[in-house]
Amino acid sequence: MSRAMRSYTLRCAILALAAVACLSAQRGGNSGGNSSGSTSSGGNSGGAPAGAGTSQPAQTPQAPSQPSAPAIQMPVFISGRVMMDDGSPPPDSVGIQRMCSMTTRTVAFTNSKGDFSFQWGSGQPAGMIPDASEVGTFSGQRNLDPANTSGARGGDLSAYGVSNMLGCELTANAPGFRSDRFDLGNHRASDNPDIGVIVLHRLANVEGTSVSATSFNAPKDARKAWEKGVQLLHKSKSAESEKELRKAVDIYPKYAAAWVDLGRARLQQKSMEPARAAFLKAIEADGKLVEPYVALGEMALGEQNWTDAAKYLDRALQLDPVDYPKLWFAGAVADYNVRNYEGAEKKARAAAKINQPNRDVHASQLLGLILLNKRDYAGADDALREYMKLSPDAKDLREVKAQLSEIEGHLHADYP
């Protein structure tokens, strides 16, 4: 393999580390937060001072201008309930997401009865952790909160109590399920805050789930401890959360959802091995739960443990090939590094077909390298040129052009 190809192999490892750093933010670091800026208006001293010794008559002092009264912004409260399609509440906490244009924001979580509530415009509470499948978390994109962007579409509240929610919808985020969508476009501050029920429908082509069946059998005390632990986790109070979640799994050792959240609480505290042990316990309790495989895969990527990364990410994608689009590229990188070129090619092709904003343009670059290793020079040429088209300002274009020159030499040799 040429020097250019070998250097790109190292680049793939670096890309994987960057990807997992962003994916880790889904539960601990990239909470999105709110940067509420305030605009201060400087005071102007209106009139010019009268010149000393002039013969001009004294000016009658003017009453100072009164600042205009600020528009009264009426808060908009929204509440509702999430139910499974059989009429039961979800046994695990479900994230409520507000989607405006291309921006997705987790704004609340359901309680044990499936109820939720939040205030529009308050943004994402400090410390709230985005879901793994939330748009932008894996790719490291920082989602702007349209409700805090004055004058933007889907943004401010008017003085008449009408919320500008055009183009915005509310959904329940539970990977493995399709959620009903509630259109917020016509919702007003004076309307009944209760929007009703959002129903979750099981996806037929998804084997895995984000809602563990073990949660239905959790004793009351275990469920109460889990719910308190989740509330603390959403506030990034990981040490207090760990105590409650530990209590939940002590009462009910098969509580898969509590094991997952215990792993997340430990990750927030950088307790890597205890976190790994908790995620493995979750898999032991419920092998169809997707989240622990995702978490273990991201941890292995960060450690450059390609064998474990490939194993766990592959299983996550087998269980749910729909709700975690960014895993396709990460899985392709892991497969490539364990020399599973067939699996890497399959995942890289899938990653290259994903639409924005979930597509990683480096999928085309990785696909080109894989095809070059297979001596499919025409395919490699197409893939690398696609990468250059998608990333015209990429810093590694010189290297890619060197790869294309190498490929061109092979093509001329094959077709003189």
Coordinates of C-alpha atoms in Angstrom, one line a residue:
M1 CA 0.0 0.0 0.0
S2 CA 1.3 3.5 -0.8
R3 CA 2.3 6.0 1.8
A4 CA -0.8 8.0 1.0
M5 CA -3.0 5.0 1.7
R6 CA -1.2 4.2 4.9
S7 CA -1.6 7.8 6.2
Y8 CA -5.3 7.6 5.4
T9 CA -5.6 4.5 7.6
L10 CA -4.3 6.6 10.5
R11 CA -6.7 9.4 9.5
C12 CA -9.7 6.9 9.7
A13 CA -8.7 6.2 13.3
I14 CA -8.6 9.9 14.1
L15 CA -12.0 10.4 12.5
A16 CA -13.4 7.7 14.6
L17 CA -12.1 9.3 17.8
A18 CA -13.6 12.6 16.7
A19 CA -16.9 10.9 16.0
V20 CA -17.0 9.1 19.4
A21 CA -16.1 12.4 21.2
C22 CA -19.3 13.9 19.7
L23 CA -21.4 10.8 20.4
S24 CA -20.3 10.8 24.0
A25 CA -21.8 14.3 24.2
Q26 CA -25.3 12.7 23.7
R27 CA -25.3 11.7 27.4
G28 CA -22.9 14.0 29.1
G29 CA -21.1 16.7 27.4
N30 CA -23.1 18.3 24.6
S31 CA -26.2 19.3 26.5
G32 CA -26.9 22.0 24.0
G33 CA -27.7 24.5 26.8
N34 CA -29.0 28.0 26.1
S35 CA -26.9 31.0 25.5
S36 CA -29.3 33.7 26.2
G37 CA -27.8 37.0 25.0
S38 CA -29.1 40.3 26.1
T39 CA -29.0 43.4 23.9
S40 CA -28.2 46.6 25.8
S41 CA -29.1 49.9 24.2
G42 CA -26.7 52.8 25.0
G43 CA -28.1 56.0 26.3
N44 CA -27.8 59.0 24.0
S45 CA -27.7 62.5 25.4
G46 CA -29.8 64.2 22.8
G47 CA -29.2 68.0 22.7
A48 CA -25.9 69.8 22.0
P49 CA -24.7 71.9 25.0
A50 CA -25.3 75.6 24.7
G51 CA -22.2 77.5 24.0
A52 CA -20.9 79.7 26.9
G53 CA -21.3 83.4 26.4
T54 CA -23.7 83.1 23.5
S55 CA -26.6 85.5 23.0
Q56 CA -29.1 82.6 22.3
P57 CA -32.1 82.5 24.6
A58 CA -32.1 79.7 27.1
Q59 CA -33.8 76.6 25.9
T60 CA -36.8 75.3 27.8
P61 CA -35.7 72.0 29.2
Q62 CA -37.5 69.0 27.7
A63 CA -38.9 66.2 29.7
P64 CA -36.8 63.1 29.3
S65 CA -38.2 60.6 26.8
Q66 CA -39.7 57.7 28.4
P67 CA -38.5 54.3 27.3
S68 CA -41.1 52.4 25.3
A69 CA -42.8 49.7 27.3
P70 CA -41.5 46.2 26.3
A71 CA -43.9 44.0 24.6
I72 CA -45.6 41.6 27.0
Q73 CA -44.5 38.1 26.1
M74 CA -46.9 35.5 27.4
P75 CA -45.3 32.1 28.1
V76 CA -46.7 29.1 26.3
F77 CA -47.0 26.0 28.4
I78 CA -47.3 22.6 26.7
S79 CA -48.2 19.3 28.3
G80 CA -49.3 15.9 27.1
R81 CA -48.9 12.2 27.4
V82 CA -47.1 9.5 25.5
M83 CA -48.7 6.1 25.2
M84 CA -47.8 2.9 23.4
D85 CA -50.1 1.8 20.7
D86 CA -51.7 -0.8 23.0
G87 CA -52.8 2.0 25.4
S88 CA -50.2 1.5 28.1
P89 CA -47.7 4.2 29.1
P90 CA -44.0 3.6 28.1
P91 CA -42.3 1.7 30.9
D92 CA -39.1 3.8 30.4
S93 CA -38.6 7.5 30.2
V94 CA -39.1 8.9 26.7
G95 CA -37.6 12.1 25.4
I96 CA -40.0 14.7 23.9
Q97 CA -38.4 16.5 20.9
R98 CA -39.3 19.8 19.3
M99 CA -38.5 19.9 15.6
C100 CA -38.4 23.2 13.8
S101 CA -37.1 23.1 10.2
M102 CA -33.8 21.2 10.5
T103 CA -33.3 21.7 14.2
T104 CA -34.2 19.1 16.8
R105 CA -34.2 19.8 20.5
T106 CA -35.1 17.5 23.5
V107 CA -37.3 19.7 25.7
A108 CA -38.7 17.2 28.3
F109 CA -38.9 13.6 29.4
T110 CA -41.9 11.6 30.4
N111 CA -42.5 10.4 33.9
S112 CA -43.6 7.0 35.0
K113 CA -47.2 7.7 33.8
G114 CA -46.0 8.9 30.4
D115 CA -46.9 12.5 31.2
F116 CA -44.7 15.5 30.2
S117 CA -44.7 19.3 30.3
F118 CA -42.5 22.2 29.4
Q119 CA -42.5 25.9 28.6
W120 CA -42.0 27.0 25.1
G121 CA -39.1 29.4 24.8
S122 CA -37.4 28.2 27.9
G123 CA -35.1 26.2 25.8
Q124 CA -33.4 23.0 26.9
P125 CA -32.9 23.0 30.7
A126 CA -29.3 23.2 31.9
G127 CA -27.7 19.8 32.0
M128 CA -30.4 18.0 30.0
I129 CA -28.7 15.3 28.0
P130 CA -29.7 14.8 24.3
D131 CA -30.7 11.4 23.2
A132 CA -28.3 9.2 21.2
S133 CA -30.5 9.4 18.1
E134 CA -31.0 13.2 18.3
V135 CA -29.9 15.0 15.2
G136 CA -26.5 16.6 15.5
T137 CA -25.3 14.9 18.7
F138 CA -23.1 12.3 17.0
S139 CA -21.8 14.7 14.4
G140 CA -20.9 17.3 17.0
Q141 CA -23.2 19.9 15.5
R142 CA -24.5 22.4 18.0
N143 CA -28.3 22.7 17.5
L144 CA -29.6 26.3 17.8
D145 CA -32.7 26.7 19.8
P146 CA -35.2 28.4 17.6
A147 CA -37.4 29.3 20.5
N148 CA -34.6 31.6 21.8
T149 CA -33.8 33.2 18.5
S150 CA -35.6 36.5 18.3
G151 CA -37.4 37.1 15.0
A152 CA -36.5 33.7 13.6
R153 CA -39.0 31.3 12.2
G154 CA -40.3 29.1 15.0
G155 CA -39.0 31.6 17.4
D156 CA -40.2 34.4 19.6
L157 CA -43.5 35.0 21.3
S158 CA -45.6 38.0 20.2
A159 CA -47.2 40.6 22.5
Y160 CA -50.6 39.0 21.5
G161 CA -49.8 35.7 23.1
V162 CA -49.4 33.9 19.8
S163 CA -46.4 31.7 19.7
N164 CA -44.5 31.7 16.4
M165 CA -44.3 28.0 16.0
L166 CA -44.7 27.8 12.3
G167 CA -42.9 24.7 10.9
C168 CA -42.5 23.2 14.3
E169 CA -43.7 19.7 15.4
L170 CA -43.6 17.8 18.7
T171 CA -42.7 14.1 18.8
A172 CA -41.7 11.4 21.2
N173 CA -38.2 10.0 20.6
A174 CA -38.0 6.3 21.3
P175 CA -35.7 4.4 18.9
G176 CA -37.4 1.3 17.5
F177 CA -40.8 3.2 17.4
R178 CA -42.5 5.6 15.1
S179 CA -44.0 8.6 16.9
D180 CA -47.2 10.5 16.1
R181 CA -46.4 14.1 15.3
F182 CA -48.2 17.1 16.8
D183 CA -48.2 20.2 14.6
L184 CA -47.5 23.3 16.8
G185 CA -48.0 25.8 14.0
N186 CA -51.4 27.0 15.2
H187 CA -50.8 26.7 19.0
R188 CA -51.4 29.9 21.0
A189 CA -50.6 30.9 24.5
S190 CA -54.3 31.1 25.3
D191 CA -55.0 27.5 24.1
N192 CA -55.4 24.6 26.4
P193 CA -51.8 23.5 27.2
D194 CA -52.7 19.8 27.0
I195 CA -52.1 18.7 23.5
G196 CA -53.4 15.2 24.2
V197 CA -51.7 11.9 23.5
I198 CA -48.7 11.1 21.3
V199 CA -48.8 7.4 20.3
L200 CA -45.7 5.3 19.8
H201 CA -46.0 2.6 17.1
R202 CA -43.5 -0.3 17.0
L203 CA -41.5 -0.4 13.8
A204 CA -41.9 -3.7 12.0
N205 CA -38.3 -3.8 10.5
V206 CA -36.5 -3.0 13.8
E207 CA -35.7 -5.9 16.0
G208 CA -34.2 -3.9 18.9
T209 CA -35.9 -1.5 21.2
S210 CA -35.3 1.5 23.4
V211 CA -38.1 0.4 25.8
S212 CA -37.1 -2.6 27.8
A213 CA -39.7 -5.3 28.6
T214 CA -38.0 -5.8 31.9
S215 CA -39.3 -2.4 33.1
F216 CA -42.9 -3.7 33.1
N217 CA -42.0 -6.0 36.0
A218 CA -40.1 -3.5 38.1
P219 CA -41.3 -3.3 41.7
K220 CA -42.7 0.0 42.9
D221 CA -39.7 0.9 45.0
A222 CA -37.2 0.1 42.2
R223 CA -39.2 2.1 39.8
K224 CA -39.4 5.1 42.2
A225 CA -35.6 5.0 42.7
W226 CA -35.0 4.7 39.0
E227 CA -37.3 7.7 38.2
K228 CA -35.6 9.8 40.8
G229 CA -32.2 8.8 39.5
V230 CA -33.2 9.7 35.9
Q231 CA -34.4 13.2 37.0
L232 CA -31.0 13.7 38.7
L233 CA -29.1 12.4 35.7
H234 CA -31.0 14.9 33.4
K235 CA -29.7 17.7 35.7
S236 CA -26.1 16.3 35.4
K237 CA -26.1 15.4 39.2
S238 CA -24.4 12.2 38.4
A239 CA -23.2 11.2 41.9
E240 CA -26.6 11.6 43.4
S241 CA -28.1 9.9 40.4
E242 CA -25.8 6.9 40.8
K243 CA -27.0 6.3 44.3
E244 CA -30.6 6.2 43.3
L245 CA -30.0 4.0 40.3
R246 CA -27.8 1.7 42.3
K247 CA -30.7 1.3 44.7
A248 CA -33.0 0.5 41.8
V249 CA -30.9 -2.3 40.5
D250 CA -30.2 -3.7 44.0
I251 CA -34.0 -4.0 44.4
Y252 CA -34.5 -5.4 40.9
P253 CA -31.3 -6.8 39.3
K254 CA -33.0 -7.4 35.9
Y255 CA -33.9 -3.7 35.5
A256 CA -32.2 -3.1 32.2
A257 CA -33.2 0.5 31.8
A258 CA -31.8 1.3 35.2
W259 CA -28.5 -0.4 34.4
V260 CA -28.2 1.7 31.2
D261 CA -28.8 5.0 33.2
L262 CA -26.4 3.8 35.9
G263 CA -23.8 3.4 33.1
R264 CA -24.5 6.9 31.9
A265 CA -24.2 8.4 35.4
R266 CA -20.9 6.7 35.8
L267 CA -19.7 7.9 32.4
Q268 CA -20.5 11.5 33.5
Q269 CA -18.1 10.9 36.4
K270 CA -15.4 9.4 34.1
S271 CA -15.7 6.0 35.8
M272 CA -15.1 4.0 32.7
E273 CA -14.9 0.4 33.9
P274 CA -17.9 0.7 36.3
A275 CA -19.8 2.2 33.4
R276 CA -18.9 -0.6 31.1
A277 CA -19.9 -3.1 33.8
A278 CA -23.3 -1.5 34.0
F279 CA -23.9 -1.5 30.3
L280 CA -23.0 -5.2 30.2
K281 CA -25.5 -5.9 33.0
A282 CA -28.1 -4.1 30.9
I283 CA -27.4 -6.5 28.0
E284 CA -27.5 -9.4 30.3
A285 CA -31.0 -8.3 31.5
D286 CA -32.3 -7.5 28.0
G287 CA -30.3 -8.4 24.9
K288 CA -32.7 -6.5 22.6
L289 CA -32.1 -3.1 24.2
V290 CA -30.1 -1.0 21.8
E291 CA -28.6 1.7 24.0
P292 CA -26.0 -0.4 25.9
Y293 CA -24.5 -1.6 22.6
V294 CA -24.3 1.9 21.3
A295 CA -22.6 3.0 24.6
L296 CA -20.1 0.1 24.6
G297 CA -19.3 0.7 20.9
E298 CA -18.5 4.4 21.5
M299 CA -16.4 3.6 24.5
A300 CA -14.4 1.0 22.5
L301 CA -13.9 3.6 19.7
G302 CA -12.5 6.0 22.1
E303 CA -10.0 3.4 23.3
Q304 CA -9.2 2.3 19.7
N305 CA -10.3 -1.1 20.7
W306 CA -11.5 -1.9 17.2
T307 CA -12.5 -5.5 17.9
D308 CA -15.0 -4.5 20.6
A309 CA -16.1 -1.4 18.7
A310 CA -16.9 -3.5 15.6
K311 CA -18.7 -6.1 17.7
Y312 CA -21.0 -3.7 19.6
L313 CA -21.7 -1.3 16.8
D314 CA -22.5 -4.1 14.4
R315 CA -25.0 -5.5 16.9
A316 CA -26.6 -2.1 17.5
L317 CA -27.1 -1.7 13.8
Q318 CA -28.5 -5.2 13.5
L319 CA -31.0 -4.4 16.2
D320 CA -31.9 -1.0 14.9
P321 CA -30.7 0.1 11.4
V322 CA -33.0 3.1 11.3
D323 CA -32.6 5.3 14.3
Y324 CA -28.8 5.7 14.6
P325 CA -27.6 6.8 11.1
K326 CA -24.2 8.1 12.3
L327 CA -23.3 4.6 13.5
W328 CA -22.9 3.4 9.9
F329 CA -19.8 5.4 9.4
A330 CA -18.4 4.7 12.8
G331 CA -19.1 1.0 12.2
A332 CA -17.4 1.1 8.9
V333 CA -14.2 2.6 10.5
A334 CA -14.2 -0.1 13.1
D335 CA -14.7 -2.9 10.5
Y336 CA -11.9 -1.4 8.4
N337 CA -9.5 -1.4 11.3
V338 CA -10.2 -5.1 12.1
R339 CA -9.8 -5.9 8.3
N340 CA -13.4 -6.8 7.8
Y341 CA -13.4 -5.1 4.5
E342 CA -16.7 -6.7 3.3
G343 CA -18.5 -5.3 6.4
A344 CA -16.7 -2.0 6.1
E345 CA -17.7 -1.6 2.5
K346 CA -21.4 -2.4 3.3
K347 CA -21.5 0.1 6.1
A348 CA -19.6 2.8 4.2
R349 CA -22.0 2.5 1.2
A350 CA -24.9 2.8 3.6
A351 CA -23.3 5.8 5.3
A352 CA -22.6 7.5 2.0
K353 CA -26.3 7.3 1.1
I354 CA -27.5 9.0 4.2
N355 CA -29.1 12.4 3.8
Q356 CA -27.9 15.6 5.6
P357 CA -27.5 16.5 8.4
N358 CA -26.7 12.9 9.4
R359 CA -24.3 12.2 6.6
D360 CA -20.5 12.2 7.2
V361 CA -18.8 13.1 4.0
H362 CA -15.8 11.0 5.0
A363 CA -17.8 8.0 4.3
S364 CA -17.2 8.5 0.6
Q365 CA -13.4 8.8 1.3
L366 CA -13.4 5.7 3.4
L367 CA -15.3 3.8 0.7
G368 CA -12.7 4.9 -1.9
L369 CA -9.9 3.5 0.3
I370 CA -11.8 0.2 0.7
L371 CA -12.4 -0.1 -3.0
L372 CA -8.8 0.7 -3.7
N373 CA -7.8 -2.2 -1.4
K374 CA -10.1 -4.4 -3.5
R375 CA -8.4 -3.1 -6.6
D376 CA -11.8 -1.7 -7.8
Y377 CA -10.0 1.3 -9.2
A378 CA -13.0 2.7 -11.1
G379 CA -15.2 2.5 -8.0
A380 CA -12.5 4.1 -5.8
D381 CA -12.1 6.9 -8.3
D382 CA -15.8 7.7 -8.2
A383 CA -16.0 7.6 -4.4
L384 CA -13.0 9.9 -3.9
R385 CA -14.2 12.4 -6.5
E386 CA -17.6 12.4 -4.7
Y387 CA -15.7 13.2 -1.5
M388 CA -13.9 16.1 -3.2
K389 CA -17.3 17.4 -4.6
L390 CA -18.8 17.3 -1.1
S391 CA -15.8 18.8 0.6
P392 CA -14.2 21.3 -1.8
D393 CA -12.4 23.0 1.1
A394 CA -11.2 20.0 2.9
K395 CA -7.6 20.2 4.3
D396 CA -6.6 16.8 3.0
L397 CA -7.4 17.5 -0.7
R398 CA -3.8 17.3 -1.6
E399 CA -3.6 13.8 -0.2
V400 CA -6.8 12.8 -2.0
K401 CA -5.5 14.1 -5.3
A402 CA -2.4 12.0 -4.7
Q403 CA -4.6 9.0 -4.2
L404 CA -6.5 9.8 -7.4
S405 CA -3.2 10.1 -9.3
E406 CA -2.3 6.7 -8.0
I407 CA -5.6 5.3 -9.1
E408 CA -5.3 6.9 -12.5
G409 CA -2.1 5.1 -13.0
H410 CA -3.8 1.8 -12.3
L411 CA -6.7 2.7 -14.6
H412 CA -4.3 3.5 -17.5
A413 CA -2.4 0.2 -16.8
D414 CA -5.6 -1.7 -17.0
Y415 CA -6.9 0.2 -20.1
P416 CA -3.9 1.4 -22.1

